[in-house]
Amino acid sequence: MIHKFKAKDINILLDVNSGGVHVIDDITYELLDYINLPLAKECPGEIISRLNNKYNSSDIKEAYSEIVSLYEDNLLFSRDIYGDYADTAVESPIKALCLHIAHDCNLRCKYCFASTGDFGTGRKLMPLETGKAAIDFLLEKSAGRENLEVDFFGGEPLMNFEVVKEIVRYARSKEREYGKNFRFTITTNGMLLTDDKIDFINKEMSNVVLSIDGRKEVNDRMRVRVDGSGSYDKIVDGYKRLVENRGDKEYYVRGTYTKYNLDFSEDVLHLYNTGFNQISVEPVMEDESIEYAITEKDLDKIYAEYDKLVCKIAEIKKNNGKINFFHFMIDLDQGPCVIKRLRGCGSGNEYVAVTPEGDIYPCHQFTGHEEYKMGNLHEHTFNENIKKEFAGCHVYSKPSCRDCWAKFYCSGGCNANNYIYNGDIHKAHELSCKIMRKRLECAILAKVCEQLNS
Amino acid sequence: MKHIKTINKANLSATAKKGGCGKCQASCQSACKTSCTVGNQKCANESNN
Ligand code: SF4
Ligand code: SF4
């Protein structure tokens, strides 16, 4: 399978199954439309006659023979040999937990998928006992995995920060005995950040996600306090202090864009100009009937914003600025192994979420969907059948992913989105797919430009 | 080559043979956390690097 596209006057060709990326000229670009497998050694006369009103025959033959040579080296139209791996490399130990440390929040962000913090299940903080039981569960279920991840999520985890600290202490106290390495992360809305909390986070959390949507008026339209006023002024200074004190450790500021700020490249630039250089801005996912939801009609505008961002980011880098925009992160040479790429997030199989009540779900987004409740920590129950269902959920078991050129980068998208919008974890959410594919083209383009300029 | 310039040396099929060790990070693909693509992740298995 191949995928080709034009961007910024460059013709780019991706060989999907090998991951090879090539820049090609116009003849080759058009020639590829007429190629049938298996490739004939010599360029068929029919192809020449289709193209020789535009190009001369010797150029067409030359381009054709270059295609053949890459094909013979397995760098073009390379075979898809991964279906078997998808079926054999199935169940994994659990290695990552999302702890819903607080089903409560001190903001009332209008687009919150957690129904302003409580996932529609009542406001509640996670008791320390549940947190400890979750760590024990992870230690028990992670046989063979050394690196374990625990993400403190909410609601707003800083509303229950003493418990966060105790859980970290508890987990660290077990590391040696079990031969494990804990890697903690936290997501916060910044409202309760203090210098003490910043110190703890910077010491213990290997990544921290700071929620902010970008420009003040954009942020304050959606990220509002209980009284309806905006949060921007309250959070931005804390974020700056945290980032200044953080050194080289990972963090990112993370925003959501909606129909209200389809010019979101301005928000990315605003965040950069405010002093943040690790930036992630994501489309809101909402039912089409909601006023601020993104719909098919917005796609052209969104695509144009991503194109704009490719140029803006290249400009910043050219002037020796440092910026990392998460949607354009891609490693064309040494990304993860293809087996990792078949499944992506690992929800329900390698990764589960735990609520304050001790309920276990395939991931944070499944919380409250009873049919996917996997068990409860206090009752010592865990449904292996649901785990198996998720283990079998990969790009080859999802019909639209199997034939999608983006499958080894997207890894089959978000199972939760598929379930929420299409009622089936295997049914890709097409609007998300379209945005994903555009982002990937931009990411590949940005890398190609860097290479061509170097 | 005159018409085709190869940009990277990726070879996904080679990674199938020594991959799947599970040392790497889990990664949420959803917009609600951050959906940076799996493609950007580093392989965490030292013997592969
Ligand atoms: S873009 Fe959509 S169809 Fe393609 S791999 Fe991702 S989820 Fe599957
Ligand atoms: S199912 Fe979706 S929300 Fe859940 S972990 Fe996977 S990508 Fe993230």
XYZ file of C-alpha atoms and ligand atoms in Angstrom:
519
model
C 0.000 0.000 0.000
C 1.223 3.495 -0.764
C -0.020 6.969 0.062
C 0.981 10.057 -1.873
C 0.141 13.701 -1.364
C 1.189 17.146 -2.460
C 2.081 19.862 0.004
C 4.035 23.087 -0.343
C 4.975 22.129 -3.936
C 6.512 18.899 -2.714
C 5.237 15.481 -3.785
C 5.512 13.031 -0.945
C 5.195 9.264 -1.196
C 4.806 6.981 1.810
C 5.282 3.263 1.487
C 2.915 2.175 4.228
C 4.230 -1.276 5.116
C 7.909 -0.380 5.305
C 7.431 3.166 6.609
C 9.659 4.501 3.827
C 9.154 8.143 2.824
C 10.201 9.454 -0.580
C 10.061 12.779 -2.355
C 9.062 12.300 -5.976
C 8.780 14.466 -9.073
C 5.604 15.136 -11.034
C 6.097 12.351 -13.577
C 6.532 9.763 -10.864
C 3.545 11.178 -9.009
C 1.297 10.692 -12.019
C 2.864 7.426 -13.080
C 1.927 5.880 -9.768
C -1.755 6.272 -10.646
C -1.360 3.757 -13.464
C 0.790 1.150 -11.777
C -0.551 -2.357 -11.288
C 1.032 -5.101 -9.254
C 2.993 -7.193 -9.907
C 5.149 -4.643 -11.664
C 6.304 -5.397 -15.185
C 10.053 -4.934 -15.628
C 9.605 -2.547 -18.552
C 7.203 0.353 -18.575
C 4.031 -0.855 -20.367
C 3.311 0.991 -23.625
C -0.166 1.829 -22.399
C 1.234 3.894 -19.520
C 3.603 5.724 -21.841
C 0.810 6.618 -24.211
C -1.277 7.966 -21.347
C 1.472 10.298 -20.194
C 3.458 11.247 -23.275
C 1.318 14.214 -24.126
C 2.858 15.794 -21.010
C 6.242 14.140 -20.531
C 8.740 12.654 -22.945
C 8.962 8.897 -23.214
C 12.508 8.511 -22.010
C 11.723 10.401 -18.781
C 8.645 8.257 -18.222
C 10.684 5.085 -18.709
C 13.395 6.351 -16.409
C 10.953 7.201 -13.625
C 9.303 3.838 -14.106
C 12.580 1.994 -13.729
C 13.277 3.854 -10.481
C 9.936 2.682 -9.146
C 10.811 -0.873 -10.163
C 14.161 -0.700 -8.447
C 12.610 0.450 -5.145
C 9.957 -2.216 -5.519
C 12.577 -4.905 -5.952
C 14.393 -3.670 -2.862
C 11.133 -3.933 -0.894
C 11.009 -0.193 -0.329
C 7.912 0.415 -2.390
C 4.697 -1.599 -2.462
C 6.278 -3.679 0.264
C 4.170 -6.522 1.546
C 1.910 -6.396 4.562
C 3.175 -9.158 6.811
C 1.835 -7.924 10.132
C -1.599 -9.523 10.353
C -0.066 -12.642 11.907
C 1.721 -10.631 14.561
C -1.550 -8.971 15.450
C -3.110 -12.353 16.164
C -0.218 -13.837 18.086
C 1.018 -10.935 20.203
C -2.219 -10.571 22.110
C -2.671 -10.411 25.845
C -0.230 -8.304 27.798
C 0.397 -7.681 31.443
C -1.159 -4.447 32.716
C 1.537 -1.799 32.930
C -0.294 1.494 33.163
C -2.990 2.893 35.416
C -5.083 5.996 35.271
C -6.106 6.942 38.794
C -9.195 9.087 39.076
C -7.890 10.741 42.152
C -10.787 13.207 42.333
C -14.173 12.897 40.718
C -14.634 16.542 41.448
C -13.442 19.752 39.913
C -13.110 23.409 40.765
C -13.753 24.513 37.180
C -16.819 24.043 35.024
C -15.229 23.732 31.588
C -18.077 23.599 29.145
C -16.682 20.797 26.987
C -15.633 18.509 29.854
C -16.182 14.856 28.880
C -16.187 14.015 32.589
C -19.391 16.054 33.107
C -17.465 18.777 34.968
C -15.468 16.321 36.960
C -17.660 13.580 38.324
C -18.262 11.492 35.168
C -21.918 11.743 36.022
C -21.427 9.466 39.008
C -21.410 11.910 41.933
C -18.570 14.051 43.325
C -16.050 12.016 45.241
C -12.362 11.960 46.183
C -10.339 8.761 46.003
C -9.554 7.439 49.495
C -5.921 6.535 50.122
C -6.913 2.905 50.664
C -8.261 2.694 47.136
C -5.102 4.281 45.756
C -2.957 1.757 47.594
C -5.155 -1.106 46.434
C -4.695 0.145 42.871
C -0.911 0.106 43.240
C -1.085 -3.438 44.659
C -3.274 -4.455 41.736
C -0.771 -3.029 39.269
C 2.136 -4.776 40.997
C 0.244 -8.054 40.827
C -0.878 -7.738 37.199
C 2.347 -6.431 35.698
C 4.415 -9.612 35.822
C 7.317 -9.291 33.407
C 7.032 -5.511 33.013
C 9.583 -3.351 34.742
C 8.412 0.124 33.803
C 5.018 0.954 35.267
C 3.033 4.100 34.675
C 0.561 5.796 36.941
C -1.328 8.849 35.745
C -3.101 11.041 38.277
C -6.219 12.232 36.572
C -9.562 13.629 37.512
C -11.616 15.722 37.774
C -8.903 17.862 39.246
C -6.213 15.815 41.033
C -4.875 18.775 43.011
C -8.151 18.706 44.993
C -6.892 15.510 46.579
C -3.174 16.174 46.527
C -2.328 14.695 49.929
C -3.557 11.346 48.638
C -1.473 11.792 45.485
C 1.613 12.279 47.641
C 0.839 9.263 49.795
C 0.257 7.029 46.780
C 3.577 8.108 45.282
C 5.305 7.337 48.564
C 3.600 3.975 48.819
C 4.483 2.983 45.254
C 8.092 4.100 45.638
C 8.389 2.010 48.802
C 7.554 -1.068 46.725
C 9.854 -0.439 43.788
C 12.865 -2.308 45.051
C 11.024 -5.295 46.480
C 9.174 -5.866 43.191
C 11.945 -4.773 40.827
C 9.759 -2.067 39.265
C 10.207 1.452 38.096
C 7.253 3.795 38.576
C 6.751 6.653 36.224
C 4.159 9.156 37.456
C 2.291 11.755 35.480
C -0.385 14.268 36.421
C -2.888 16.457 34.621
C -4.032 19.687 36.242
C -6.137 22.753 35.543
C -3.718 24.861 37.564
C -6.239 26.460 39.923
C -4.688 25.060 43.095
C -1.015 25.132 42.148
C 1.211 26.371 44.975
C 4.986 26.398 45.245
C 4.911 23.312 47.472
C 2.850 21.396 44.971
C 5.062 22.569 42.131
C 8.118 21.248 43.982
C 6.529 17.876 44.559
C 5.312 17.597 40.980
C 8.674 18.586 39.555
C 10.449 16.091 41.730
C 8.169 13.088 41.315
C 6.231 13.414 38.077
C 8.021 12.494 34.900
C 5.432 14.355 32.872
C 2.861 16.969 33.722
C -0.022 18.165 31.618
C -1.104 21.760 32.157
C -4.535 22.532 30.766
C -4.992 25.896 29.068
C -6.683 26.641 25.758
C -4.511 29.468 24.458
C -5.502 33.118 24.172
C -7.206 34.539 27.227
C -10.544 35.145 25.540
C -10.512 31.634 24.056
C -9.588 30.006 27.349
C -12.066 32.025 29.368
C -14.976 31.256 27.105
C -14.802 27.533 27.903
C -12.639 27.096 30.999
C -14.764 28.875 33.546
C -15.039 28.844 37.308
C -18.142 27.885 39.216
C -19.259 31.543 39.158
C -18.811 31.707 35.392
C -15.671 33.857 35.381
C -12.577 32.825 33.392
C -9.548 30.945 34.733
C -6.738 32.307 32.551
C -5.325 34.937 34.902
C -5.320 32.564 37.821
C -3.461 29.698 36.129
C -0.914 31.185 33.794
C 1.595 32.404 36.379
C 1.597 29.082 38.217
C 2.280 27.274 34.953
C 5.179 29.585 34.203
C 6.703 28.999 37.630
C 6.286 25.258 37.293
C 7.935 25.192 33.876
C 10.799 27.472 34.952
C 11.592 25.202 37.879
C 11.222 22.001 35.941
C 14.546 21.862 34.162
C 14.682 19.329 31.363
C 11.816 17.182 32.561
C 8.851 16.701 30.280
C 5.694 18.747 30.474
C 3.196 20.123 28.066
C 0.549 22.760 27.996
C -2.564 21.290 26.519
C -5.490 23.052 24.963
C -8.739 22.083 23.336
C -9.981 23.770 20.216
C -13.657 23.993 19.354
C -15.807 25.618 16.710
C -15.256 28.878 18.616
C -11.530 28.966 17.836
C -11.051 27.322 14.496
C -8.112 29.715 14.110
C -6.319 27.659 16.749
C -2.884 28.214 15.216
C -3.142 31.588 16.973
C -3.562 29.779 20.274
C -0.515 27.632 19.660
C 1.497 30.764 18.897
C 0.053 32.540 21.901
C 1.174 29.702 24.173
C 4.611 29.759 22.584
C 4.904 33.520 23.005
C 3.824 33.203 26.624
C 6.877 31.064 27.305
C 5.765 27.479 26.740
C 7.457 25.386 24.110
C 5.857 21.967 24.633
C 2.404 22.420 23.223
C -0.506 20.160 22.482
C -3.794 21.461 21.129
C -6.558 18.977 20.441
C -9.947 19.064 18.751
C -12.951 18.834 21.055
C -14.963 15.658 20.558
C -18.659 16.256 20.978
C -21.933 15.291 19.471
C -22.639 17.344 16.341
C -25.736 18.850 17.906
C -23.672 20.789 20.464
C -23.018 24.387 19.477
C -19.232 24.322 19.816
C -18.781 20.809 18.341
C -16.497 20.308 15.363
C -18.260 18.970 12.300
C -17.359 17.942 8.757
C -18.033 21.484 7.624
C -15.148 22.786 9.715
C -12.570 20.459 8.221
C -11.280 22.732 5.448
C -10.606 25.464 7.939
C -8.930 23.010 10.319
C -6.725 21.611 7.549
C -5.655 25.130 6.643
C -4.735 25.811 10.268
C -2.492 22.755 10.369
C -0.845 23.868 7.134
C -0.313 27.288 8.652
C 1.240 25.710 11.725
C 3.739 23.744 9.652
C 5.016 27.050 8.227
C 4.945 28.959 11.513
C 6.769 26.233 13.391
C 9.394 25.932 10.654
C 9.896 29.697 10.907
C 10.337 29.550 14.687
C 12.866 26.748 14.348
C 14.728 28.563 11.598
C 15.238 31.433 13.997
C 16.612 28.986 16.535
C 13.458 28.952 18.625
C 12.493 25.753 20.371
C 8.979 24.488 19.925
C 7.463 21.076 20.021
C 3.919 20.786 18.747
C 2.600 17.373 19.727
C 0.519 16.763 16.657
C 3.543 16.995 14.443
C 5.772 14.714 16.467
C 6.801 11.777 14.373
C 9.980 9.787 14.184
C 10.453 8.550 10.655
C 13.621 6.610 11.324
C 13.325 4.996 14.692
C 9.817 5.019 16.013
C 8.486 2.124 18.028
C 8.335 -1.420 16.717
C 5.455 -2.345 14.468
C 3.905 -4.539 17.158
C 3.418 -1.492 19.358
C 1.912 0.298 16.385
C -0.819 -2.285 15.931
C -2.612 -1.321 19.115
C -1.650 2.133 20.268
C -3.089 3.065 23.626
C -3.539 -0.459 24.956
C -6.754 0.465 26.773
C -8.365 -2.460 28.571
C -5.335 -4.620 27.940
C -2.163 -2.872 29.083
C -3.854 0.142 30.536
C -6.860 0.501 32.848
C -8.501 3.267 34.851
C -9.599 3.139 38.485
C -12.360 5.325 39.958
C -12.606 6.618 43.545
C -14.986 3.714 44.257
C -12.330 1.238 43.128
C -14.148 0.365 39.912
C -11.918 -0.675 37.025
C -12.601 0.430 33.451
C -10.636 -0.074 30.204
C -9.633 3.586 30.356
C -10.695 6.909 31.812
C -13.131 7.551 28.959
C -15.126 4.375 29.593
C -15.878 5.412 33.151
C -19.554 5.057 33.930
C -20.287 2.812 30.927
C -21.517 -0.157 32.939
C -21.161 -2.723 30.153
C -17.440 -2.072 30.169
C -16.905 -2.128 33.902
C -14.097 -4.645 34.317
C -14.296 -5.186 38.044
C -13.715 -3.636 41.444
C -10.550 -3.504 43.533
C -12.289 -3.944 46.862
C -14.333 -6.867 45.636
C -11.229 -8.392 44.014
C -13.054 -8.870 40.743
C -11.599 -8.481 37.270
C -13.272 -9.553 34.056
C -10.673 -11.239 31.874
C -13.138 -11.500 28.991
C -13.286 -7.745 28.590
C -9.493 -7.694 28.689
C -9.439 -10.301 25.914
C -11.860 -8.258 23.837
C -9.545 -5.261 24.045
C -6.443 -7.351 23.416
C -8.028 -8.476 20.169
C -8.745 -4.894 19.155
C -6.014 -3.728 16.783
C -5.631 -2.206 13.335
C -6.314 -5.532 11.645
C -9.541 -6.155 13.537
C -10.883 -2.686 12.761
C -12.228 -2.737 9.197
C -11.482 0.868 8.271
C -8.034 0.789 9.842
C -6.936 -2.278 7.924
C -7.142 -0.360 4.671
C -5.992 2.989 6.022
C -2.576 4.369 5.077
C -2.217 5.984 8.511
C -2.573 2.773 10.500
C 1.022 2.440 11.692
C 1.063 5.994 13.047
C -2.467 6.347 14.336
C -2.585 2.756 15.585
C -6.319 2.511 15.278
C -7.396 5.663 17.023
C -9.330 5.843 20.254
C -11.415 2.829 21.256
C -13.485 4.999 23.561
C -14.368 7.453 20.804
C -15.320 4.552 18.591
C -17.593 3.194 21.282
C -19.146 6.500 22.269
C -19.848 7.711 18.720
C -20.286 4.455 16.808
C -21.329 2.007 19.506
C -18.440 -0.366 18.759
C -14.786 -0.205 19.796
C -13.846 -1.497 16.334
C -15.664 1.180 14.347
C -13.394 4.103 13.594
C -14.736 7.587 14.246
C -14.382 9.067 10.793
C -14.191 12.737 11.788
C -11.277 11.975 14.118
C -9.694 9.924 11.342
C -9.818 12.800 8.905
C -8.124 15.137 11.342
C -5.574 12.463 12.238
C -4.634 11.843 8.598
C -4.191 15.547 7.945
C -1.993 15.938 11.021
C 0.126 13.028 9.879
C 0.609 14.466 6.430
C 1.708 17.707 8.061
C 4.040 15.862 10.424
C 5.636 13.969 7.539
C 5.881 17.156 5.485
C 7.610 19.000 8.332
C 10.182 16.214 8.641
C 10.739 16.083 4.898
C 11.322 19.847 4.798
C 13.838 19.590 7.636
C 15.688 16.876 5.738
C 15.662 18.721 2.444
C 16.984 21.871 4.097
C 19.753 20.154 6.004
C 18.055 8.429 -8.572
C 16.727 11.320 -10.546
C 13.014 11.116 -9.973
C 12.792 9.716 -6.457
C 14.640 10.868 -3.393
C 14.397 8.604 -0.365
C 14.115 10.480 2.909
C 14.424 7.872 5.628
C 15.724 4.423 6.265
C 12.678 3.058 8.035
C 12.112 -0.624 7.873
C 9.064 -1.606 9.833
C 9.300 -5.269 8.969
C 12.666 -5.556 10.718
C 11.124 -4.212 13.913
C 8.484 -6.958 13.889
C 11.094 -9.602 14.609
C 12.647 -8.058 17.680
C 9.703 -5.984 18.845
C 6.806 -6.385 21.226
C 8.828 -6.329 24.449
C 6.422 -3.912 26.125
C 9.043 -1.740 27.788
C 7.759 1.398 26.082
C 5.215 3.836 27.420
C 1.490 3.367 27.140
C 0.038 6.212 25.144
C -3.470 7.538 25.062
C -4.485 8.439 21.524
C -7.481 10.434 22.534
C -8.030 14.123 22.374
C -8.852 14.236 26.064
C -5.337 13.311 27.118
C -3.022 13.938 24.274
C -3.141 12.174 21.025
C 0.428 12.506 19.927
C 0.769 9.586 17.589
C 2.434 6.365 18.565
C 4.759 7.023 15.641
C 6.718 9.574 17.624
C 7.509 7.361 20.550
C 10.930 6.086 21.249
C 11.597 2.419 21.545
C 12.542 1.839 25.178
C 14.377 -1.418 24.650
C 18.064 -0.656 24.901
C 19.090 -3.675 22.923
C 17.158 -2.364 19.919
C 18.772 1.076 19.865
S -7.066 7.170 10.913
Fe -8.941 6.068 11.437
S -9.020 4.367 10.003
Fe -6.921 5.164 9.991
S -5.842 3.897 11.479
Fe -6.589 5.718 12.531
S -8.561 5.115 13.429
Fe -8.032 3.628 11.849
S -9.425 4.284 24.418
Fe -9.148 6.388 23.784
S -9.301 7.647 25.639
Fe -8.961 5.516 26.212
S -6.740 5.340 26.493
Fe -7.233 4.671 24.425
S -6.988 6.484 23.182
Fe -7.126 7.175 25.301
